[in-house]
Coordinates of C-alpha atoms (C1' of nucleotides) in Angstrom, one line a residue:
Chain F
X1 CA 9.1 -45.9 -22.3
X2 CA 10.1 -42.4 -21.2
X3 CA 7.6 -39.6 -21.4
X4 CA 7.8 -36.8 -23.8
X5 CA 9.7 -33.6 -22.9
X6 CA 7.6 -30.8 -22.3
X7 CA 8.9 -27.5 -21.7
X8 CA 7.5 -24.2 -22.0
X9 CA 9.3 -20.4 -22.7
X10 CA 7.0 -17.9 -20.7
X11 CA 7.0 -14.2 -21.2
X12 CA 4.8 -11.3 -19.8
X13 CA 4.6 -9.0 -22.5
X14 CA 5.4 -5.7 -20.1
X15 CA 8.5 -5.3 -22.2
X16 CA 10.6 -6.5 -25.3
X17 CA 12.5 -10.0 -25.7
X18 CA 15.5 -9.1 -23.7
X19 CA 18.8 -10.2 -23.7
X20 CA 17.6 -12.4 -19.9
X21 CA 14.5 -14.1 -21.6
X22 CA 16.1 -15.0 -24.7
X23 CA 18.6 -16.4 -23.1
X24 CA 15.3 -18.8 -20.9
X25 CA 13.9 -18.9 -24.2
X26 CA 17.4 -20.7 -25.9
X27 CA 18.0 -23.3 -23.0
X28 CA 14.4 -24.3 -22.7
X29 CA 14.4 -24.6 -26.7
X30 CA 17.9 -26.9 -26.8
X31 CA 16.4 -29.1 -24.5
X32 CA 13.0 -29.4 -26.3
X33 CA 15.2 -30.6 -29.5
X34 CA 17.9 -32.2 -27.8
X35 CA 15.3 -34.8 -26.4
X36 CA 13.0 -34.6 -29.5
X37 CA 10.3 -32.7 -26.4
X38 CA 8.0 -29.9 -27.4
X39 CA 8.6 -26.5 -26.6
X40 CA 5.5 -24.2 -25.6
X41 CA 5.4 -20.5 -25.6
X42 CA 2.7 -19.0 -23.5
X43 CA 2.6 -15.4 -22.7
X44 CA 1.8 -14.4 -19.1
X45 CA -0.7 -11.3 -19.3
X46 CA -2.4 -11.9 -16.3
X47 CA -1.1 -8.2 -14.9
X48 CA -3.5 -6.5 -17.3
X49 CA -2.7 -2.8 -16.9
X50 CA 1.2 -3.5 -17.9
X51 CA 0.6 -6.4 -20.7
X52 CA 0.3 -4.8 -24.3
X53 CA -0.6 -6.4 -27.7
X54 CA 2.6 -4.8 -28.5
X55 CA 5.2 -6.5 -26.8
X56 CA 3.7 -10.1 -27.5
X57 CA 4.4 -8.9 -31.5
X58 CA 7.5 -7.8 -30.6
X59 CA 8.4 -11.1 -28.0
X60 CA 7.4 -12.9 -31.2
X61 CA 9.2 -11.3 -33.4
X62 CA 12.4 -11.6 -31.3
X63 CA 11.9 -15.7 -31.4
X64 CA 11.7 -15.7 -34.6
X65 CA 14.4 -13.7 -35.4
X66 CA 16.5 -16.0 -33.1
X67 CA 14.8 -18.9 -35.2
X68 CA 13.3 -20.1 -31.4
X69 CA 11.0 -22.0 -32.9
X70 CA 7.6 -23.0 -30.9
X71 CA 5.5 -26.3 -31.2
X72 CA 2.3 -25.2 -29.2
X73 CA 1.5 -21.8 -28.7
X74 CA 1.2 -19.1 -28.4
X75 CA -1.0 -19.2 -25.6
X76 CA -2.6 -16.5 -23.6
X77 CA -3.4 -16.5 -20.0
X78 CA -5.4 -13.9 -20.5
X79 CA -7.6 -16.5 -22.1
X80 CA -7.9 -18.5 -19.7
X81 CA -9.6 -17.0 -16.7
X82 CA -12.0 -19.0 -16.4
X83 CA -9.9 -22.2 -16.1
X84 CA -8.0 -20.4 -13.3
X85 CA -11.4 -19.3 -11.4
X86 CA -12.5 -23.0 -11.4
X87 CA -9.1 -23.6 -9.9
X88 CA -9.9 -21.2 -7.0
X89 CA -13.2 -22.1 -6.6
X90 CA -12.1 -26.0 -5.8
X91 CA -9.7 -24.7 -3.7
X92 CA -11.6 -22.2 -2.0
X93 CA -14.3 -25.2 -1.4
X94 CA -11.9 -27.8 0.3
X95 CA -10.1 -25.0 2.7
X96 CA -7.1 -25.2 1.0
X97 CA -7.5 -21.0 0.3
X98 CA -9.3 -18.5 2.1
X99 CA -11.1 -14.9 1.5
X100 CA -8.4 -12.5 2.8
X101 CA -10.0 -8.7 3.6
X102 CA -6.7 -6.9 4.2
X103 CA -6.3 -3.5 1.9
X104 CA -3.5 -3.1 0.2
X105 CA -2.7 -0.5 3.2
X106 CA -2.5 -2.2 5.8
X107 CA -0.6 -4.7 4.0
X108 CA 1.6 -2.2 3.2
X109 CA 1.7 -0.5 6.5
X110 CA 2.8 -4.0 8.4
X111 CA 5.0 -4.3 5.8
X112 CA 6.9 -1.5 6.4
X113 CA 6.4 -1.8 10.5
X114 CA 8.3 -5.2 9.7
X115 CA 11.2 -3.6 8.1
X116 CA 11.6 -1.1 10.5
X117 CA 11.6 -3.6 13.0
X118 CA 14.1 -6.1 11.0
X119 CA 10.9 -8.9 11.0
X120 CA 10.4 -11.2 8.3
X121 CA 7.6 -9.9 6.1
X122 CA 5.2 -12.1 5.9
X123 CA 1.8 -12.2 5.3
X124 CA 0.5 -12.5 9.4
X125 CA -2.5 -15.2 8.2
X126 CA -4.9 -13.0 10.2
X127 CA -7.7 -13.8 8.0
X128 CA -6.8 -17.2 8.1
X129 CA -9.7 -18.4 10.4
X130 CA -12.4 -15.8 9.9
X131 CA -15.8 -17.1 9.8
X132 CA -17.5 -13.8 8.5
X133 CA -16.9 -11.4 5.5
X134 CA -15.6 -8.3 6.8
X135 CA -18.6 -5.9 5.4
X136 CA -17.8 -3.1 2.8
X137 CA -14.6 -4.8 1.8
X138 CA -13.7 -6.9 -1.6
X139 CA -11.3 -9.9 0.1
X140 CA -8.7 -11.2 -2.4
X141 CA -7.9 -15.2 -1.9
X142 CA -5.5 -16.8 -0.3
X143 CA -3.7 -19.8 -0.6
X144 CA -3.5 -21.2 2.8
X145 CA 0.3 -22.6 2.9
X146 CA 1.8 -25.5 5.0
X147 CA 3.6 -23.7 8.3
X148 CA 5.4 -26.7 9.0
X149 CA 7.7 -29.0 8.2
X150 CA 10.1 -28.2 4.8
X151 CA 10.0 -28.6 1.2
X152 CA 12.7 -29.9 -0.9
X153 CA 13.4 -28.6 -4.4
X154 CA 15.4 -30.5 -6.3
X155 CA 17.3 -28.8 -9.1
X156 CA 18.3 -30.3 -12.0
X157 CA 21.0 -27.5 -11.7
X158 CA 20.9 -26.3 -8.4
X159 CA 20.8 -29.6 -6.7
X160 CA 18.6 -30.3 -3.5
X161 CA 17.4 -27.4 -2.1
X162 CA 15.5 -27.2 1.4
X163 CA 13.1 -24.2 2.5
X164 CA 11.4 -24.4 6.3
X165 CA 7.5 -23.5 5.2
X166 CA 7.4 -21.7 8.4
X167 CA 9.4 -19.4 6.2
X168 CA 6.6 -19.1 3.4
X169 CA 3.5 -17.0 3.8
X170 CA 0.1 -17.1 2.4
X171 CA 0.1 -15.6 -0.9
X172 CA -2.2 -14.1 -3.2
X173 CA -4.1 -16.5 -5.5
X174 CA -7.4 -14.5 -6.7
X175 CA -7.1 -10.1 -6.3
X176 CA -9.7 -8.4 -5.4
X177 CA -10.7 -7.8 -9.3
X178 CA -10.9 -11.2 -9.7
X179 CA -7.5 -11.8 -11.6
X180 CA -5.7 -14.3 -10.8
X181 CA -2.0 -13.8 -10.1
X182 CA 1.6 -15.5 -11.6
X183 CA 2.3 -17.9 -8.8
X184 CA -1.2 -19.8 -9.3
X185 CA -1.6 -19.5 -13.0
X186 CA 1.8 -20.7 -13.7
X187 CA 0.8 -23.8 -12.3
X188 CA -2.6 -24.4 -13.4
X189 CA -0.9 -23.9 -17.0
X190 CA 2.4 -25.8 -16.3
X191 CA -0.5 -28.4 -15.2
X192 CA -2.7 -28.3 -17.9
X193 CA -0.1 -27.8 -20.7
X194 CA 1.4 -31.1 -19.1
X195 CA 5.0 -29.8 -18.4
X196 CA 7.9 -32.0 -17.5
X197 CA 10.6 -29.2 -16.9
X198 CA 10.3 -26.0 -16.1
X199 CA 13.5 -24.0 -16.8
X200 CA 13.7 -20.6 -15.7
X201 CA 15.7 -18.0 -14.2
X202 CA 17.3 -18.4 -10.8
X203 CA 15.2 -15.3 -9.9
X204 CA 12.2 -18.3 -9.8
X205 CA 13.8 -20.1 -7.0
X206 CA 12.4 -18.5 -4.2
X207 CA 9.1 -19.1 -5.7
X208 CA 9.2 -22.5 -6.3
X209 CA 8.1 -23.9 -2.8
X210 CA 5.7 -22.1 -2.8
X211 CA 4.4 -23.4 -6.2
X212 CA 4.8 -27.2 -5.1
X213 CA 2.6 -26.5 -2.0
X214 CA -0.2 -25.4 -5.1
X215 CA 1.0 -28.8 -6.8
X216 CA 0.2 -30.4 -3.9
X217 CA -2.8 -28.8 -2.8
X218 CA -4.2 -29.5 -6.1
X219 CA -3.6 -32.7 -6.2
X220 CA -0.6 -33.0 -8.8
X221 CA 2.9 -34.2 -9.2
X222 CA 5.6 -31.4 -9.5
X223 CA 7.6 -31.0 -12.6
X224 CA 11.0 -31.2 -12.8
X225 CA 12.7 -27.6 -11.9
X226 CA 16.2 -26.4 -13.6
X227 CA 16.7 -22.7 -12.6
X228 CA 19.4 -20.7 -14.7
X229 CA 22.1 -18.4 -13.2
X230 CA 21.6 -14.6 -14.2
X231 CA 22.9 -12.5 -16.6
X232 CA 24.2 -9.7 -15.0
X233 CA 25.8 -6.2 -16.3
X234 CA 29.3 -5.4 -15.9
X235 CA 28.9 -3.9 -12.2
X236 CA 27.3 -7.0 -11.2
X237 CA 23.9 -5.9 -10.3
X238 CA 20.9 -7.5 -12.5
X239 CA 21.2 -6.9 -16.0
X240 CA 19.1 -3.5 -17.4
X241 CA 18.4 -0.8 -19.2
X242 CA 21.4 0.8 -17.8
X243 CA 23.8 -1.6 -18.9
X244 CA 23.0 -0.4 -22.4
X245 CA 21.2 -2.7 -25.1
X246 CA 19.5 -5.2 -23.2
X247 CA 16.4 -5.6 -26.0
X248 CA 17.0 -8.7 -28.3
X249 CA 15.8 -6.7 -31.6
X250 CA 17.9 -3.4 -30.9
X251 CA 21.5 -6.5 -31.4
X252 CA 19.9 -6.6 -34.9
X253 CA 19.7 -2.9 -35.5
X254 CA 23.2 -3.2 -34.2
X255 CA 23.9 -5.4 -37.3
X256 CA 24.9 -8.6 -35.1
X257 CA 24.2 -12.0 -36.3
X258 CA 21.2 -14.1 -35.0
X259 CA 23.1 -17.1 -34.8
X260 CA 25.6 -15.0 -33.7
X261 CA 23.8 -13.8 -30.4
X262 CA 22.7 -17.7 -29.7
X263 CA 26.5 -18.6 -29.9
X264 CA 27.4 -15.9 -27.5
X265 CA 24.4 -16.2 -25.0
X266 CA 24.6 -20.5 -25.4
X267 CA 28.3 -19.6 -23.4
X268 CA 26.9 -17.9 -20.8
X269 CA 26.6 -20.6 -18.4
X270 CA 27.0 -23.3 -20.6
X271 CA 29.7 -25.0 -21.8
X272 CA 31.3 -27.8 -23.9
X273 CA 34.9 -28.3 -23.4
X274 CA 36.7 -25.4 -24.7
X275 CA 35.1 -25.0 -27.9
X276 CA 33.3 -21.6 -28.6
X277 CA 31.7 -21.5 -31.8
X278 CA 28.7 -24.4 -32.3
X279 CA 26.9 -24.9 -34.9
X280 CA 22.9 -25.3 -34.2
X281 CA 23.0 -28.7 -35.0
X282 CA 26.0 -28.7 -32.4
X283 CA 23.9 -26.7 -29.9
X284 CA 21.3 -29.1 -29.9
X285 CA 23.4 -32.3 -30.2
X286 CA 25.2 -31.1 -27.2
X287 CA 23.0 -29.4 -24.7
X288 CA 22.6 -31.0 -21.5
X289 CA 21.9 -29.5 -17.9
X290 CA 25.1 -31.2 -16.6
X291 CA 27.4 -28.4 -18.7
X292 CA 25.2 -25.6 -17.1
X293 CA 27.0 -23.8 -14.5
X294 CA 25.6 -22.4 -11.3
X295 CA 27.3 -18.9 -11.3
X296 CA 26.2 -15.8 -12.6
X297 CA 27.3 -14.5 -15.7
X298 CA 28.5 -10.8 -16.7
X299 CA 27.4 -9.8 -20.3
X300 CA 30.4 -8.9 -22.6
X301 CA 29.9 -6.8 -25.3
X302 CA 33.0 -7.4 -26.5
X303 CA 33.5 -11.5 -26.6
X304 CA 29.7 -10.6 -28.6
X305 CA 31.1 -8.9 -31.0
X306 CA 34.3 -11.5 -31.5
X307 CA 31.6 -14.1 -32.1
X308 CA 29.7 -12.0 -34.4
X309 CA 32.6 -11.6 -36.3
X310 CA 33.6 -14.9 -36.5
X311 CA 30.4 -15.3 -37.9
X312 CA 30.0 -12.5 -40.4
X313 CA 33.7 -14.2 -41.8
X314 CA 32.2 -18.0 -41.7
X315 CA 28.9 -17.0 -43.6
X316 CA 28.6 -17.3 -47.7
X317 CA 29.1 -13.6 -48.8
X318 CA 25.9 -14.3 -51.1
X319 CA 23.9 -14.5 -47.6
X320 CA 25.5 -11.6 -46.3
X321 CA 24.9 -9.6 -49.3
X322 CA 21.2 -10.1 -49.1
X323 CA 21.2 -9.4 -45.2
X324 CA 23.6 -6.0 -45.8
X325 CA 20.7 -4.7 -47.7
X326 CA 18.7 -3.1 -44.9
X327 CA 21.8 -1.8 -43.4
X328 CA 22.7 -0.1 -47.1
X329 CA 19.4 1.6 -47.1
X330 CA 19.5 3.2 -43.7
X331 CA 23.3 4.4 -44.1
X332 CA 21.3 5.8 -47.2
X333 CA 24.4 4.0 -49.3
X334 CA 21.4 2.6 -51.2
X335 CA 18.0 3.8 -52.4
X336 CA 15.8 1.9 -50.8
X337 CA 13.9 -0.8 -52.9
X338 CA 16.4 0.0 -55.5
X339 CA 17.4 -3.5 -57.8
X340 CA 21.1 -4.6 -56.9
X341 CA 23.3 -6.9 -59.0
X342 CA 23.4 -9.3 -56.4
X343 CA 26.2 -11.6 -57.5
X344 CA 28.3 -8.4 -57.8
X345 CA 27.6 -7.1 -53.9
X346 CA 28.2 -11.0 -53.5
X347 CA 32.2 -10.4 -54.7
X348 CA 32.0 -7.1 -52.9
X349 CA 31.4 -8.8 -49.5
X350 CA 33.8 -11.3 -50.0
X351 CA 36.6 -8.7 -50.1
X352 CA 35.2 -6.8 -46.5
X353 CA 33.6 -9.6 -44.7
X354 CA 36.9 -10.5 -42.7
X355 CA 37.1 -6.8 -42.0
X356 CA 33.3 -6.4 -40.3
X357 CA 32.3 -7.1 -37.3
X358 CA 28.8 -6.1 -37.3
X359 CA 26.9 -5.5 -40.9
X360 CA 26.8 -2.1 -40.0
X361 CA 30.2 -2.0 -40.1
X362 CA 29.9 -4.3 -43.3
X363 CA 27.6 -1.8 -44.8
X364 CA 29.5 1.4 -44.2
X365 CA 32.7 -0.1 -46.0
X366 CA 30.8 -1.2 -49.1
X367 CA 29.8 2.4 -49.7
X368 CA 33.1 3.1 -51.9
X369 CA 32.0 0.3 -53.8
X370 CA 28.5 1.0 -54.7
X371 CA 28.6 5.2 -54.6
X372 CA 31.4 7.0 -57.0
X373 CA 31.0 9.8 -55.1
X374 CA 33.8 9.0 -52.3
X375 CA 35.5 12.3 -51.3
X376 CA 39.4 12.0 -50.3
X377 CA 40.0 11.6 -46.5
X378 CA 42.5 15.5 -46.1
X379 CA 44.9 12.9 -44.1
X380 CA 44.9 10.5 -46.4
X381 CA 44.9 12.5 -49.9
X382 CA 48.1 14.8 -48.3
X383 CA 50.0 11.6 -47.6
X384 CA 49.3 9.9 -50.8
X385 CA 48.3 11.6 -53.6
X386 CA 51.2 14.0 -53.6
X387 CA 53.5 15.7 -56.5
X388 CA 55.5 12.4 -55.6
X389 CA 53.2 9.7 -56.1
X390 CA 51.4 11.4 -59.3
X391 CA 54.2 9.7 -62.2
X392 CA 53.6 6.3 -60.3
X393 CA 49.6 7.0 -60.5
X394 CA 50.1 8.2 -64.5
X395 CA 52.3 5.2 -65.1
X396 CA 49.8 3.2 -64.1
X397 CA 46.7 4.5 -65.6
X398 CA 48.2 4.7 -68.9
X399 CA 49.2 0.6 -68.6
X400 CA 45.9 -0.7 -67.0
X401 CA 43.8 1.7 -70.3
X402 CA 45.2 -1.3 -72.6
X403 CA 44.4 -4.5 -69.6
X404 CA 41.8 -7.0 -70.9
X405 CA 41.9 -8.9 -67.6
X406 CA 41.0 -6.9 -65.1
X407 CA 41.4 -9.2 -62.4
X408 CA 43.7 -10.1 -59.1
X409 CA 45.9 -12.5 -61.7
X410 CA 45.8 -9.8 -64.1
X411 CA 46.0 -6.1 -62.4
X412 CA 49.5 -7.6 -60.5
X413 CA 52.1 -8.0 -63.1
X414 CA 51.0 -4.4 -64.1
X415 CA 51.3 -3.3 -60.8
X416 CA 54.8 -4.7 -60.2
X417 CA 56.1 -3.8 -63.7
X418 CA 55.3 0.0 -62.4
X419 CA 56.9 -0.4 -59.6
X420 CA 60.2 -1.6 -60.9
X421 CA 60.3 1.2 -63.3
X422 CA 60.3 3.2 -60.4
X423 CA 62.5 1.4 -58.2
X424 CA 60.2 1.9 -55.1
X425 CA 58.1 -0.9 -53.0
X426 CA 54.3 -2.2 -53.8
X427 CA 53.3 0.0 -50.9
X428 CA 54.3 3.4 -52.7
X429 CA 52.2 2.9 -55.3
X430 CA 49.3 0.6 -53.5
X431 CA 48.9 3.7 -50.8
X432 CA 48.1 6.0 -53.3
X433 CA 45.6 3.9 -55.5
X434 CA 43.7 3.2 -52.2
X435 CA 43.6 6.5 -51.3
X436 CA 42.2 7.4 -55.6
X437 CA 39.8 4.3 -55.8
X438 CA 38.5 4.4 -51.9
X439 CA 39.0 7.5 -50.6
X440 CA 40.9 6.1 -47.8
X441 CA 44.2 4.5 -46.4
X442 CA 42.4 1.4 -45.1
X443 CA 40.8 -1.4 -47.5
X444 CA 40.8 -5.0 -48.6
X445 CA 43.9 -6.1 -51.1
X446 CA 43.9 -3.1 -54.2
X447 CA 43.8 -6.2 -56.6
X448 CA 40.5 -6.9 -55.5
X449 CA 39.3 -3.4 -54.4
X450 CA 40.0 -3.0 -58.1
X451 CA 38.4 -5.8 -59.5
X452 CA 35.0 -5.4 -57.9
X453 CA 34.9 -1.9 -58.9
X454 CA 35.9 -2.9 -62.3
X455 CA 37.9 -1.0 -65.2
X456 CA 36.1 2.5 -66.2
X457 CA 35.5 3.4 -62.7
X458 CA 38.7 2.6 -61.5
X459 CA 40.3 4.8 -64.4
X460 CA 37.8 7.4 -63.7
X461 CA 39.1 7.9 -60.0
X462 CA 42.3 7.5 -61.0
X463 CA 42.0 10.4 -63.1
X464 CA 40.2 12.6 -59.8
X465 CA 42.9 12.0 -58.4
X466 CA 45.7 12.7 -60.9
X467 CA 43.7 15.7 -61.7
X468 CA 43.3 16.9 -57.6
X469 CA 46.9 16.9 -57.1
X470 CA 48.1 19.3 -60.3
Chain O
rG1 C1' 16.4 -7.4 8.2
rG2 C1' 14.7 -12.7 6.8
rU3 C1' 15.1 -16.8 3.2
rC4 C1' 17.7 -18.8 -0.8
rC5 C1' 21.6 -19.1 -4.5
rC6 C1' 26.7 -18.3 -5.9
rA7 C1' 32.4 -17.9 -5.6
rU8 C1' 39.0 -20.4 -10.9
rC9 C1' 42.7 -14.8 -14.8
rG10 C1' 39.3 -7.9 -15.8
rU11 C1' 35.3 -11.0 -18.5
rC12 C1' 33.2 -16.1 -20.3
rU13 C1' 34.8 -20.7 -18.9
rA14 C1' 37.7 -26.0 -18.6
rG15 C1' 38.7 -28.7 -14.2
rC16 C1' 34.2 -33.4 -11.7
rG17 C1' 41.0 -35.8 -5.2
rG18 C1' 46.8 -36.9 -7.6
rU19 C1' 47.3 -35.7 -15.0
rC20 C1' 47.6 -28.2 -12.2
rU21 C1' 54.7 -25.2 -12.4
rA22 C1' 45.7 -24.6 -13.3
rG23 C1' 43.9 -25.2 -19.8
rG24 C1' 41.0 -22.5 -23.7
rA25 C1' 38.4 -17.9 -25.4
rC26 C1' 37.4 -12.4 -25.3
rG27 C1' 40.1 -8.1 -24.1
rU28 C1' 45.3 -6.0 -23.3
rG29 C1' 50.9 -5.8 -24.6
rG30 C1' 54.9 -7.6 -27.9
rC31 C1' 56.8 -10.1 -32.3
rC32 C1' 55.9 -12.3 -37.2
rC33 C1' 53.3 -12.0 -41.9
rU34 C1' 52.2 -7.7 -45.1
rC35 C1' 50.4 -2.8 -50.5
rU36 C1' 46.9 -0.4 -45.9
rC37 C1' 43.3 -2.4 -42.6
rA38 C1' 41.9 -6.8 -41.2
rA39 C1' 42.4 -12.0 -40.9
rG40 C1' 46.2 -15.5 -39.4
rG41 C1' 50.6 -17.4 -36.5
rC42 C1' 53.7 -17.0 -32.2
rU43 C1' 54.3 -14.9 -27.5
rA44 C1' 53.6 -12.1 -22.6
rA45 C1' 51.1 -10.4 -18.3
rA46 C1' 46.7 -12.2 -15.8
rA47 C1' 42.9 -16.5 -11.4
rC48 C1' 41.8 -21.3 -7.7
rA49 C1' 38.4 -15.1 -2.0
rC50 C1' 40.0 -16.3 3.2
rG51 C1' 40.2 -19.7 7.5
rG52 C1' 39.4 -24.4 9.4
rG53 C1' 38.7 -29.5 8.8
rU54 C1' 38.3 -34.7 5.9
rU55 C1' 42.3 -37.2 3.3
rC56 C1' 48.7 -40.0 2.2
rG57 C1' 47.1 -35.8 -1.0
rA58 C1' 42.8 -30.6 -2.1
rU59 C1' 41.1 -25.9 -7.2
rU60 C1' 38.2 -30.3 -6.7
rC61 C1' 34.6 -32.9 -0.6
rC62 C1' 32.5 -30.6 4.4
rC63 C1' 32.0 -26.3 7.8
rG64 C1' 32.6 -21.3 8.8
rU65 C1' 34.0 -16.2 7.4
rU66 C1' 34.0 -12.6 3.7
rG67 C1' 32.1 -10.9 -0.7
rG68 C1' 28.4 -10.8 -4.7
rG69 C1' 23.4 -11.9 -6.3
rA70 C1' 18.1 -13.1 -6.2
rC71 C1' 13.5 -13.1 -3.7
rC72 C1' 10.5 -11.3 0.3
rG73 C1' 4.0 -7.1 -4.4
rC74 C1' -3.6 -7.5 -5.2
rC75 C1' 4.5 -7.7 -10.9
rA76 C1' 5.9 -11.8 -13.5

RNA sequence: GGUCCCAUCGUCUAGCGGUCUAGGACGUGGCCCUCUCAAGGCUAAAACACGGGUUCGAUUCCCGUUGGGACCGCCA
């Protein structure tokens, strides 16, 4: 009998889901459902003046638009003072902390004395031993940490890893305002919320030690640790703001894919043979800590958008169509709220889906579609619709006025019958009807451009166009 | 500065001692297909950071150098 997986995704709302957290959130997910565990989300406010009701909506609302579904949660710490107090208090009682009455400046002051002398800073333990309260002075607490011997992290990605506690100081467990800080309440919660594995960034490492000493002092056995490589931008420094979109929910404004954004952030550090495109099911089916690689990874725009297109040409144009629709209303192609015929912007998408890589993209191209007002492109229209091409265009308006069968199967003989009239190729009479029925020199096949715009309208623009070039 | 982590094409990666004249993918160049644009197919250029070991044999194991990164907060 094996004991359930329990892992746990865990925030401080000080900011949006980003691109770094999601990517936590994802691994820590896939293992939950490879191994049938439970996945937790708990958001760490315990910093009150930077934690807003805000960004845990918007954290939320990121998961969910990821489909990161949670089984517990979510929890706040911010709840759970109390719990962290009484953690304090017993710690406080068996000399395993101690009331610490160093301000802030003259924690700041050795600090910088340290650096300037190239010294390790560290916390100097000089209120390790007092017997009295210093007078006129609120003391934080703090955790009074092993100075000898070593602690041994071992990764489930990293491996063993050995830190001298002489090297570890004495850090803050209770501030002065009585809030506890991240280091203690991560493991009271990991604790109480019974976690097995705590996956995290490698940014975490260096913390670790110092969180099995509080394992240890409080009488607990120490998950099991698997710390992820960063995401880094493309100079290689830590990836932010200034690397461009780094918030989760601004790739959806972009018109990317959710599933899409899992695909491409799943490959950054993980991998499965050479196979780049999973789906879920895959994701989950496959995921495993042993295909997790220890090297940073620099986030490509680019490969995202490959993979977004790969998935904008996989999905069922019906799907698409309904997820366009937001993007129609902001290009203002569409009123918003405005009824659609659905199955028809269903054929529509079929014919542009290969061609988008993003639904804005999608969204931009359908506008000849759904708007008649489509304005020639001046390169286009003096290339195409010229003196030249106009008895092709004539020829051909006057032979589709009697078609019944407006279709791909039907719209070609027509086409080719002009064309042999004329002794010229399919692209001198093509060019032109793109350029009439779009607006443009670039589009899906004419048959279907035609199609999907059906018979009057395509004989109305054919006549615009006749019309603009006598 | 101290501690820790990391190191295969520009980027993401495969490789878990011989199968490597190092594979795939993105991007880039060329060709094919073609009514345009895509998609697709073919193809080209492109990497084991360096130096020592260990071994019959190292991309693969060990050590060092170099180079990146993270942490060192009364932030998380």
């Amino acid at each position: 009998m094996t004991e359930q997986v329990r892992v746990r995704f865990a925030p401080s709302p000080t900011g949006h889901l980003h691109i770094g957290g999601a990517r936590t959130a994802l691994f820590n997910w896939l293992y939950a459902r490879n191994k049938g565990g439970r996945f937790v989300l708990r958001i760490e406010d315990t910093d009150r003046t930077r934690s807003t009701d805000d960004y845990i909506e918007a954290i939320i609302q990121g998961m969910q638009w990821l489909s990161l579904d949670w089984d517990e949660g979510p929890f706040r710490q911010t709840d759970r003072f109390d719990v962290y107090r009484s953690y304090v208090e017993r710690l406080l009682q068996e000399g395993k902390a101690y009331h610490c009455y160093c301000s802030v400046e003259e924690l700041e002051q050795r600090r910088q004395l340290a650096l300037a002398q190239g010294k390790p800073q560290k916390y100097d333990g000089r209120c390790r031993d007092l017997k009295e309260p210093v007078p006129g002075r609120v003391p934080v607490v703090r955790f009074r940490t092993p100075q000898h011997g070593e602690t041994v992290v071992d990764d489930l990605i990293r491996g063993r890893v050995i830190f001298e506690n002489s090297q570890l100081d004495d850090l803050i467990i209770l501030r002065s305002d009585n809030t506890p800080t991240y280091n203690f309440t991560v493991v009271v919660d990991d604790v109480d919320m019974k976690i097995t594995h705590v996956i995290r960034g490698d940014d975490h490492l260096n913390n670790t030690p110092k969180q099995i000493h509080i394992y240890k002092a409080l009488g607990y056995e120490t998950p099991r640790f698997a710390h992820l490589p960063m995401i880094l931008g493309a100079d290689k420094a830590r990836l932010s703001k200034r690397h461009g979109a780094t918030s989760v929910m601004s790739y959806y404004e972009m018109g990317y894919l959710p599933d899409a954004l899992v695909n491409y952030l799943v490959r950054l550090g993980w991998s499965h043979g050479d196979q780049e495109i999973f789906s879920r099911e895959e994701l989950i089916r496959y995921f495993s800590f042993e295909n997790v690689g220890n090297a940073a990874a620099v986030f490509n725009p680019e490969k995202l958008l490959w993979v977004n297109q790969q998935y904008i040409m996989a999905a069922s144009p019906e799907r698409l169509a309904e997820r366009v629709i937001p993007f129609l209303e902001k290009e203002k192609i569409i009123e918003e709220g405005k009824e659609l015929d659905m199955v028809w912007l269903g054929r529509a998408v079929k014919t542009l889906q290969e061609r988008a890589k993003t639904l804005v993209e999608l969204a931009a191209s359908l506008r000849y579609y759904i708007s008649d007002d489509i304005g020639f492109q001046e390169k286009a229209k003096e290339k195409f619709l010229t003196e030249k091409s106009l008895p092709l265009l004539r020829d051909l308006r006057n032979s589709l006025v009697s078609l019944t069968d407006f279709s791909h199967a039907g719209l070609e003989p027509v086409f080719k019958a002009v064309v042999e009239a004329h002794g010229v190729k399919l692209g001198a009479l093509a060019q032109p009807v793109r350029v009439a029925v779009t607006g443009g020199t670039e589009s899906p096949g004419i048959y279907e451009v035609l199609e999907v715009l059906g018979k009057e309208r395509t004989l109305k623009r054919l006549d615009t166009a006749i019309s603009s070039i006598t």
